[in-house]
Amino acid sequence: MTARTSATGTVTEKTEALERAYALGPLLRSHALRCETERRLIEPVVTALTEAGMFKLWLPARFGGTQAGARTLVEVLAALAEGDGSAAWLTSHMAAGTWMAGRFPEPVRSEILAHPDVRITGVLSPSARARPVPGGWRVTGRWPYNSGGSLSTHVMLGCLFTDEAGRTTGQALCAISAGDLTFEDTWHVLGMRATASSTATATDLFLPAGRVVAMQELFGPLDQDAGAPVASVLLLALLAPQLGMGRAALAHVMAQASDKPVVGTYYATQAESVAFQVAEAAVKIETAEALALRVADSLDAADANGTSPTLADRARARALVSRAITEVVDAVTLLATAHGAGGFADSSPFQRIWRDVNMAARHMNASPAVANETYGKSLLGRPEQVARIV
C-alpha cells in the first residue's frame, strides 16, 4: 500500500502511531502503580515507549521521527494516558521539547535532533542567567520542575540575558546536553508522581553562542501577530494527557456500575439508580476533546499553509485549551462523587487518576484566569498583555 504523504508525515505513519499507543495500554496500566511508587517511569515502560517511537512523535522524518501533526499528537497522547497519565505527560513534554529544539538554527538543530536516542524536555521559565563570555555564554540557574529531565538527552531551558554589569537585557532559550546538568530530586507531590519532575541546575556552565538564542529569534515577537504558537503547542501537550485520563476515569466508573451497590438505598447497583448519572461527565470529556481537536486542526492548517497564527488566534486557542482542561477536571470530580468513597482506596486506580488530573491542571500555563483575561483583552482590542507567552 502506498501511504499518502502530508506536511506532517504520512497518514499510514500517523495511524500506526495511534495503534502503537493503544497497544501499550495494558503494559502501562500494569506498571502504573510501581512507577508512581518509585516516582519515575521504570525501565520496561521507558523501553516500550522508546521502541514504539513515542518520544519521536514530533521529530522530523529525516531524523527518523514520525513528524506527526498536532491532531495526531493529541490523539496519541490521549491514548497513552488511558494507560498511565504520567507516561503520557512525559511523552508530551518530549514532543514539546523536540518542537522547541527544531526551531534552533543550524548546526545546533541537527546536532541535537540527530542523536540516535534523542529525548528532549524543557522549562521555559527564565530562572537562570546567561552572561556573555568570549565564544559564548556562562549560564547559572535552577529550573523547577523539569519533567523527565533525567531521561533526556537534551533540555531546552529558559534564561535571562545579562550584560557584563549584570543587567537584564533579554530572554533566551538554552539548548543544553542533559549530561551537563545536575538534577535534584525535588518532586515530592500529590499527583503525577511518576514524572520525575526534578529541578535541573547549572553553575557557570559554558555554552557556545549557538546554544543560547533569544526567544524572539526562535519564536518571533510573541506579543504581536505572526509569532510562533508557543503557548498553543505547550498547552495542547498539557491537555492531551488530561483527555486520556478523563476517559480512563469514565471507563473505570462505568465498568463497576453494574455490580457496585448504592449504599443506603434500595438500589442493588449504581446502574439502576436515576441518581447515578455519568452522562454529564461523558459530555464534558467529549467537549474537551472537541475543543482540543479544534485547536490542533487550526495549528495543522496553519502549518500546511505556511502561515503563523495571529495573536488573536493564539489568544483564542489558549482560552479554548484552558476551558478543555477545566471540563476534564469537572468531569472527573462528578465521577468521583458518583463512584463513591471506594474510589479513593489505595487499591483503586481511580484515586491515582483523580490526583493526576487535578495536579496536572495546576500547571502555571493552564490557568483559566490568565487564559480568559488574555482572550478577553484580545476580543476587546485592548493592547495590554497578561501572559508572557501567547
Coordinates of C-alpha atoms in Angstrom, one line a residue:
M1 CA 0.0 0.0 0.0
T2 CA 1.3 3.5 -0.8
A3 CA 1.0 5.8 2.1
R4 CA -0.5 9.3 1.4
T5 CA 2.0 12.0 2.4
S6 CA 1.2 15.2 4.2
A7 CA 3.3 18.1 5.5
T8 CA 3.3 16.3 8.8
G9 CA 4.3 12.8 7.9
T10 CA 2.3 10.1 6.2
V11 CA -1.2 9.1 7.0
T12 CA 0.0 5.5 7.5
E13 CA 2.7 6.6 10.0
K14 CA 0.2 8.6 12.0
T15 CA -2.4 5.7 12.1
E16 CA 0.3 3.3 13.1
A17 CA 1.5 5.6 15.9
L18 CA -2.0 5.7 17.3
E19 CA -2.3 1.9 17.1
R20 CA 1.0 1.5 18.9
A21 CA -0.1 3.9 21.6
Y22 CA -3.3 1.9 22.3
A23 CA -1.3 -1.4 22.2
L24 CA 0.9 0.0 25.0
G25 CA -2.2 0.4 27.3
P26 CA -2.0 -3.0 29.1
L27 CA 1.7 -2.6 29.9
L28 CA 1.3 1.0 31.1
R29 CA -1.6 0.0 33.3
S30 CA 0.2 -2.9 34.8
H31 CA 3.3 -0.8 35.8
A32 CA 1.5 2.4 36.7
L33 CA 1.5 1.7 40.5
R34 CA 5.1 0.8 40.6
C35 CA 6.1 3.8 38.5
E36 CA 4.2 6.0 41.0
T37 CA 5.8 4.3 44.0
E38 CA 9.3 4.8 42.5
R39 CA 8.4 8.3 41.3
R40 CA 9.8 7.6 37.8
L41 CA 9.0 5.6 34.7
I42 CA 10.6 2.2 35.3
E43 CA 12.8 0.7 32.6
P44 CA 10.2 -1.7 31.0
V45 CA 8.0 1.4 30.4
V46 CA 10.7 3.6 29.1
T47 CA 11.9 0.8 26.7
A48 CA 8.4 0.2 25.4
L49 CA 7.7 3.8 24.8
T50 CA 11.1 4.2 23.0
E51 CA 10.6 1.1 20.8
A52 CA 7.1 2.3 19.9
G53 CA 8.6 5.7 18.8
M54 CA 6.5 7.7 21.3
F55 CA 9.4 10.0 22.1
K56 CA 9.9 10.9 18.4
L57 CA 6.3 11.9 17.6
W58 CA 7.3 15.4 16.6
L59 CA 10.8 14.5 15.4
P60 CA 11.2 15.3 11.6
A61 CA 11.1 12.3 9.4
R62 CA 14.6 13.0 8.1
F63 CA 15.8 12.2 11.6
G64 CA 13.8 9.1 11.9
G65 CA 10.7 10.6 13.6
T66 CA 7.0 10.3 13.0
Q67 CA 6.7 14.1 12.2
A68 CA 3.1 14.0 13.4
G69 CA 0.8 16.9 13.3
A70 CA -0.9 18.5 16.2
R71 CA -4.1 16.4 15.8
T72 CA -2.2 13.1 15.8
L73 CA -0.2 14.3 18.8
V74 CA -3.3 14.9 20.8
E75 CA -4.9 11.6 19.8
V76 CA -1.7 9.6 20.5
L77 CA -1.0 11.2 23.9
A78 CA -4.7 10.8 25.0
A79 CA -4.4 7.1 24.1
L80 CA -1.3 6.7 26.2
A81 CA -2.9 8.5 29.1
E82 CA -5.7 5.9 29.1
G83 CA -3.0 3.5 30.3
D84 CA -1.0 5.9 32.5
G85 CA -1.2 9.7 32.8
S86 CA 2.5 10.1 33.9
A87 CA 3.8 8.2 30.8
A88 CA 1.7 10.4 28.6
W89 CA 2.8 13.5 30.4
L90 CA 6.4 12.7 29.8
T91 CA 5.8 11.8 26.2
S92 CA 4.0 15.1 25.7
H93 CA 6.9 17.1 27.2
M94 CA 9.3 15.2 24.9
A95 CA 7.2 16.2 21.9
A96 CA 7.1 19.9 23.0
G97 CA 10.9 19.8 23.7
T98 CA 11.5 18.4 20.2
W99 CA 9.4 21.2 18.7
M100 CA 11.4 23.8 20.5
A101 CA 14.7 22.3 19.6
G102 CA 13.6 22.2 15.9
R103 CA 13.4 26.0 15.9
F104 CA 17.1 26.4 16.8
P105 CA 19.4 27.4 13.9
E106 CA 21.8 25.0 12.2
P107 CA 24.1 23.3 13.0
V108 CA 22.8 23.1 16.6
R109 CA 19.4 21.8 15.5
S110 CA 20.9 18.9 13.6
E111 CA 23.4 18.2 16.3
I112 CA 20.6 17.7 18.8
L113 CA 17.9 16.0 16.7
A114 CA 20.3 13.6 15.0
H115 CA 21.1 11.9 18.4
P116 CA 20.0 8.3 17.9
D117 CA 18.1 8.2 21.2
V118 CA 17.0 11.8 21.2
R119 CA 14.7 12.7 24.1
I120 CA 14.2 16.4 24.7
T121 CA 12.4 18.1 27.6
G122 CA 12.4 21.7 28.7
V123 CA 11.4 24.5 31.1
L124 CA 10.6 27.9 29.5
S125 CA 10.6 29.9 32.8
P126 CA 13.7 32.1 32.7
S127 CA 15.0 31.1 36.1
A128 CA 18.7 31.3 35.1
R129 CA 21.1 34.0 33.9
A130 CA 23.4 33.9 30.9
R131 CA 26.3 36.3 30.9
P132 CA 28.4 36.9 27.8
V133 CA 32.0 35.5 27.6
P134 CA 34.3 35.0 24.6
G135 CA 32.8 32.4 22.2
G136 CA 29.5 32.1 24.0
W137 CA 27.8 32.3 27.4
R138 CA 28.2 31.3 31.0
V139 CA 24.9 30.0 32.4
T140 CA 23.9 29.6 36.1
G141 CA 20.5 28.8 37.5
R142 CA 17.9 26.3 38.7
W143 CA 14.9 25.1 36.7
P144 CA 12.0 23.5 38.6
Y145 CA 10.2 21.4 37.6
N146 CA 11.8 19.6 34.6
S147 CA 9.6 16.7 33.9
G148 CA 11.6 13.7 32.6
G149 CA 14.9 15.6 32.7
S150 CA 16.8 12.6 33.9
L151 CA 15.6 10.7 30.9
S152 CA 16.6 13.4 28.5
T153 CA 19.5 13.6 26.1
H154 CA 19.0 17.4 25.9
V155 CA 17.0 20.0 27.7
M156 CA 15.6 23.4 26.5
L157 CA 15.8 25.8 29.4
G158 CA 14.8 29.5 29.6
C159 CA 17.2 32.1 30.9
L160 CA 17.7 35.9 31.0
F161 CA 20.5 37.6 29.1
T162 CA 22.6 39.8 31.2
D163 CA 25.4 42.2 30.3
E164 CA 28.8 42.4 31.9
A165 CA 27.3 44.6 34.6
G166 CA 24.6 42.0 35.5
R167 CA 21.7 44.0 34.0
T168 CA 19.0 42.0 32.3
T169 CA 18.9 42.7 28.5
G170 CA 16.5 40.0 27.2
Q171 CA 15.2 36.5 27.4
A172 CA 16.6 33.4 25.7
L173 CA 16.3 29.6 25.4
C174 CA 19.4 27.4 26.1
A175 CA 19.9 24.1 24.4
I176 CA 21.9 22.1 27.0
S177 CA 23.1 18.5 26.9
A178 CA 21.5 16.6 29.9
G179 CA 24.9 15.3 30.9
D180 CA 26.0 18.9 31.7
L181 CA 23.2 19.4 34.2
T182 CA 22.6 18.2 37.7
F183 CA 19.0 17.0 38.6
E184 CA 17.9 17.5 42.2
D185 CA 15.2 15.2 43.5
T186 CA 12.6 17.8 44.4
W187 CA 9.4 16.3 43.1
H188 CA 7.5 15.1 46.2
V189 CA 3.9 15.9 45.4
L190 CA 0.3 14.7 45.4
G191 CA -0.1 13.7 41.8
M192 CA 1.8 13.0 38.6
R193 CA 4.4 11.4 40.8
A194 CA 6.0 9.2 38.2
T195 CA 7.0 12.1 36.0
A196 CA 10.3 12.6 37.9
S197 CA 9.9 16.4 37.6
S198 CA 13.2 17.2 39.2
T199 CA 15.0 20.5 39.4
A200 CA 17.7 21.0 36.8
T201 CA 20.7 23.0 37.9
A202 CA 23.8 24.5 36.3
T203 CA 26.6 26.5 37.8
D204 CA 28.8 28.7 35.5
L205 CA 28.2 26.3 32.6
F206 CA 29.8 27.4 29.3
L207 CA 27.6 27.2 26.2
P208 CA 28.7 28.1 22.7
A209 CA 27.0 31.1 21.1
G210 CA 24.6 28.9 19.0
R211 CA 23.3 27.1 22.1
V212 CA 21.8 30.3 23.6
V213 CA 19.3 32.0 21.3
A214 CA 17.0 35.0 22.0
M215 CA 13.3 33.9 22.4
Q216 CA 12.3 36.5 19.7
E217 CA 14.7 34.9 17.2
L218 CA 13.3 31.5 17.9
F219 CA 9.6 32.3 18.1
G220 CA 9.2 35.8 16.7
P221 CA 7.6 38.7 18.5
L222 CA 5.2 36.8 20.8
D223 CA 3.2 39.9 21.7
Q224 CA 2.4 40.6 18.0
D225 CA 0.9 39.0 15.0
A226 CA 2.8 36.3 13.1
G227 CA 4.5 34.9 16.2
A228 CA 5.0 31.2 16.7
P229 CA 2.1 29.5 18.6
V230 CA 4.3 28.6 21.6
A231 CA 1.6 28.6 24.2
S232 CA -0.8 26.7 21.9
V233 CA 1.7 23.9 21.4
L234 CA 2.7 23.7 25.0
L235 CA -0.9 23.8 26.2
L236 CA -2.0 21.1 23.8
A237 CA 0.8 19.0 25.2
L238 CA -0.6 19.6 28.7
L239 CA -4.2 19.0 27.7
A240 CA -3.9 15.7 25.7
P241 CA -2.9 13.6 28.7
Q242 CA -5.9 15.0 30.6
L243 CA -8.2 13.8 27.9
G244 CA -7.0 10.2 28.2
M245 CA -7.1 10.3 32.0
G246 CA -10.7 11.5 31.8
R247 CA -11.6 8.6 29.5
A248 CA -9.9 6.2 31.9
A249 CA -11.8 7.5 34.9
L250 CA -15.1 7.3 33.0
A251 CA -14.4 3.7 31.8
H252 CA -13.5 2.6 35.4
V253 CA -16.6 4.0 36.9
M254 CA -18.9 2.6 34.2
A255 CA -17.3 -0.8 34.4
Q256 CA -18.2 -1.1 38.1
A257 CA -21.7 0.4 37.9
S258 CA -23.4 -2.9 37.2
D259 CA -22.0 -4.5 40.3
K260 CA -21.5 -1.7 42.8
P261 CA -24.5 -1.0 45.1
V262 CA -25.8 2.4 46.1
V263 CA -25.1 2.2 49.8
G264 CA -28.0 3.3 52.0
T265 CA -30.6 2.9 49.2
Y266 CA -32.8 0.1 47.8
Y267 CA -30.8 0.1 44.6
A268 CA -28.8 -3.1 44.2
T269 CA -26.5 -1.5 41.6
Q270 CA -25.5 2.1 40.6
A271 CA -26.6 1.4 37.0
E272 CA -30.2 1.1 38.3
S273 CA -30.2 4.4 40.1
V274 CA -31.6 7.6 38.5
A275 CA -29.2 9.5 40.8
F276 CA -26.2 7.8 39.2
Q277 CA -25.6 9.9 36.2
V278 CA -22.4 9.6 34.1
A279 CA -23.8 11.4 31.1
E280 CA -22.8 14.8 32.2
A281 CA -19.2 13.7 32.9
A282 CA -19.1 11.9 29.5
V283 CA -20.3 15.1 27.7
K284 CA -17.7 17.2 29.5
I285 CA -15.0 14.9 28.3
E286 CA -16.3 14.9 24.8
T287 CA -16.5 18.7 24.9
A288 CA -12.8 18.8 26.0
E289 CA -11.9 16.6 23.1
A290 CA -13.7 18.7 20.6
L291 CA -12.0 21.8 21.8
A292 CA -8.6 20.2 21.8
L293 CA -9.1 18.9 18.2
R294 CA -10.3 22.3 17.1
V295 CA -7.1 23.9 18.3
A296 CA -5.0 21.1 16.9
D297 CA -6.6 21.3 13.5
S298 CA -6.1 25.1 13.3
L299 CA -2.4 24.6 14.0
D300 CA -2.1 21.8 11.4
A301 CA -3.9 24.1 8.9
A302 CA -1.5 27.0 9.6
D303 CA 1.4 24.6 9.2
A304 CA 0.1 23.2 5.9
N305 CA -0.4 26.8 4.6
G306 CA 2.9 28.0 5.8
T307 CA 1.3 30.7 7.9
S308 CA 1.6 31.7 11.6
P309 CA -1.5 32.1 13.8
T310 CA -2.2 35.7 14.6
L311 CA -2.2 37.0 18.2
A312 CA -6.0 36.8 18.2
D313 CA -5.8 33.2 17.1
R314 CA -3.3 32.3 19.8
A315 CA -5.3 34.0 22.5
R316 CA -8.4 32.1 21.5
A317 CA -6.5 28.8 21.4
R318 CA -5.2 29.5 24.9
A319 CA -8.7 30.1 26.2
L320 CA -10.2 27.0 24.5
V321 CA -7.4 24.7 25.8
S322 CA -7.7 26.1 29.3
R323 CA -11.5 25.5 29.1
A324 CA -11.0 22.0 27.9
I325 CA -8.7 21.2 30.9
T326 CA -11.4 22.6 33.3
E327 CA -14.0 20.4 31.6
V328 CA -11.9 17.3 32.3
V329 CA -11.3 18.2 35.9
D330 CA -15.1 18.9 36.4
A331 CA -15.9 15.5 34.7
V332 CA -13.5 13.6 37.0
T333 CA -15.0 15.4 40.0
L334 CA -18.5 14.3 39.0
L335 CA -17.3 10.8 38.5
A336 CA -15.7 10.7 42.0
T337 CA -19.0 11.7 43.6
A338 CA -20.9 9.1 41.5
H339 CA -18.5 6.3 42.1
G340 CA -18.3 6.9 45.9
A341 CA -15.6 6.8 48.6
G342 CA -14.4 3.4 47.5
G343 CA -12.7 5.0 44.5
F344 CA -10.3 6.7 46.9
A345 CA -9.0 3.4 48.3
D346 CA -5.2 2.9 47.8
S347 CA -6.1 -0.2 45.8
S348 CA -8.2 1.7 43.3
P349 CA -6.7 3.2 40.1
F350 CA -9.4 5.9 40.2
Q351 CA -7.8 7.8 43.1
R352 CA -4.5 8.0 41.1
I353 CA -6.3 9.3 38.1
W354 CA -8.1 11.9 40.3
R355 CA -4.9 13.1 41.8
D356 CA -3.1 13.2 38.5
V357 CA -5.8 15.1 36.7
N358 CA -6.0 17.7 39.5
M359 CA -2.3 18.1 39.8
A360 CA -1.7 18.5 36.0
A361 CA -4.5 21.1 35.8
R362 CA -2.5 23.3 38.2
H363 CA 0.3 23.8 35.7
M364 CA 1.1 27.5 35.6
N365 CA 0.3 27.7 31.8
A366 CA -3.2 26.2 32.3
S367 CA -4.6 29.0 34.5
P368 CA -8.2 29.7 33.3
A369 CA -8.0 33.2 34.8
V370 CA -4.9 34.1 32.7
A371 CA -6.3 32.5 29.6
N372 CA -9.7 34.2 29.8
E373 CA -8.2 37.6 30.6
T374 CA -5.8 37.3 27.7
Y375 CA -8.6 36.3 25.3
G376 CA -10.9 38.9 26.6
K377 CA -8.5 41.7 26.0
S378 CA -7.9 40.3 22.6
L379 CA -11.6 40.4 21.8
L380 CA -11.9 43.9 23.1
G381 CA -8.9 45.1 21.2
R382 CA -7.0 46.1 24.3
P383 CA -3.2 46.4 23.8
E384 CA -2.4 45.2 27.4
Q385 CA -0.9 41.8 27.6
V386 CA -1.3 39.4 30.6
A387 CA 0.7 36.3 29.7
R388 CA 4.3 36.5 28.8
I389 CA 3.7 34.0 26.0
V390 CA 0.5 33.8 24.0

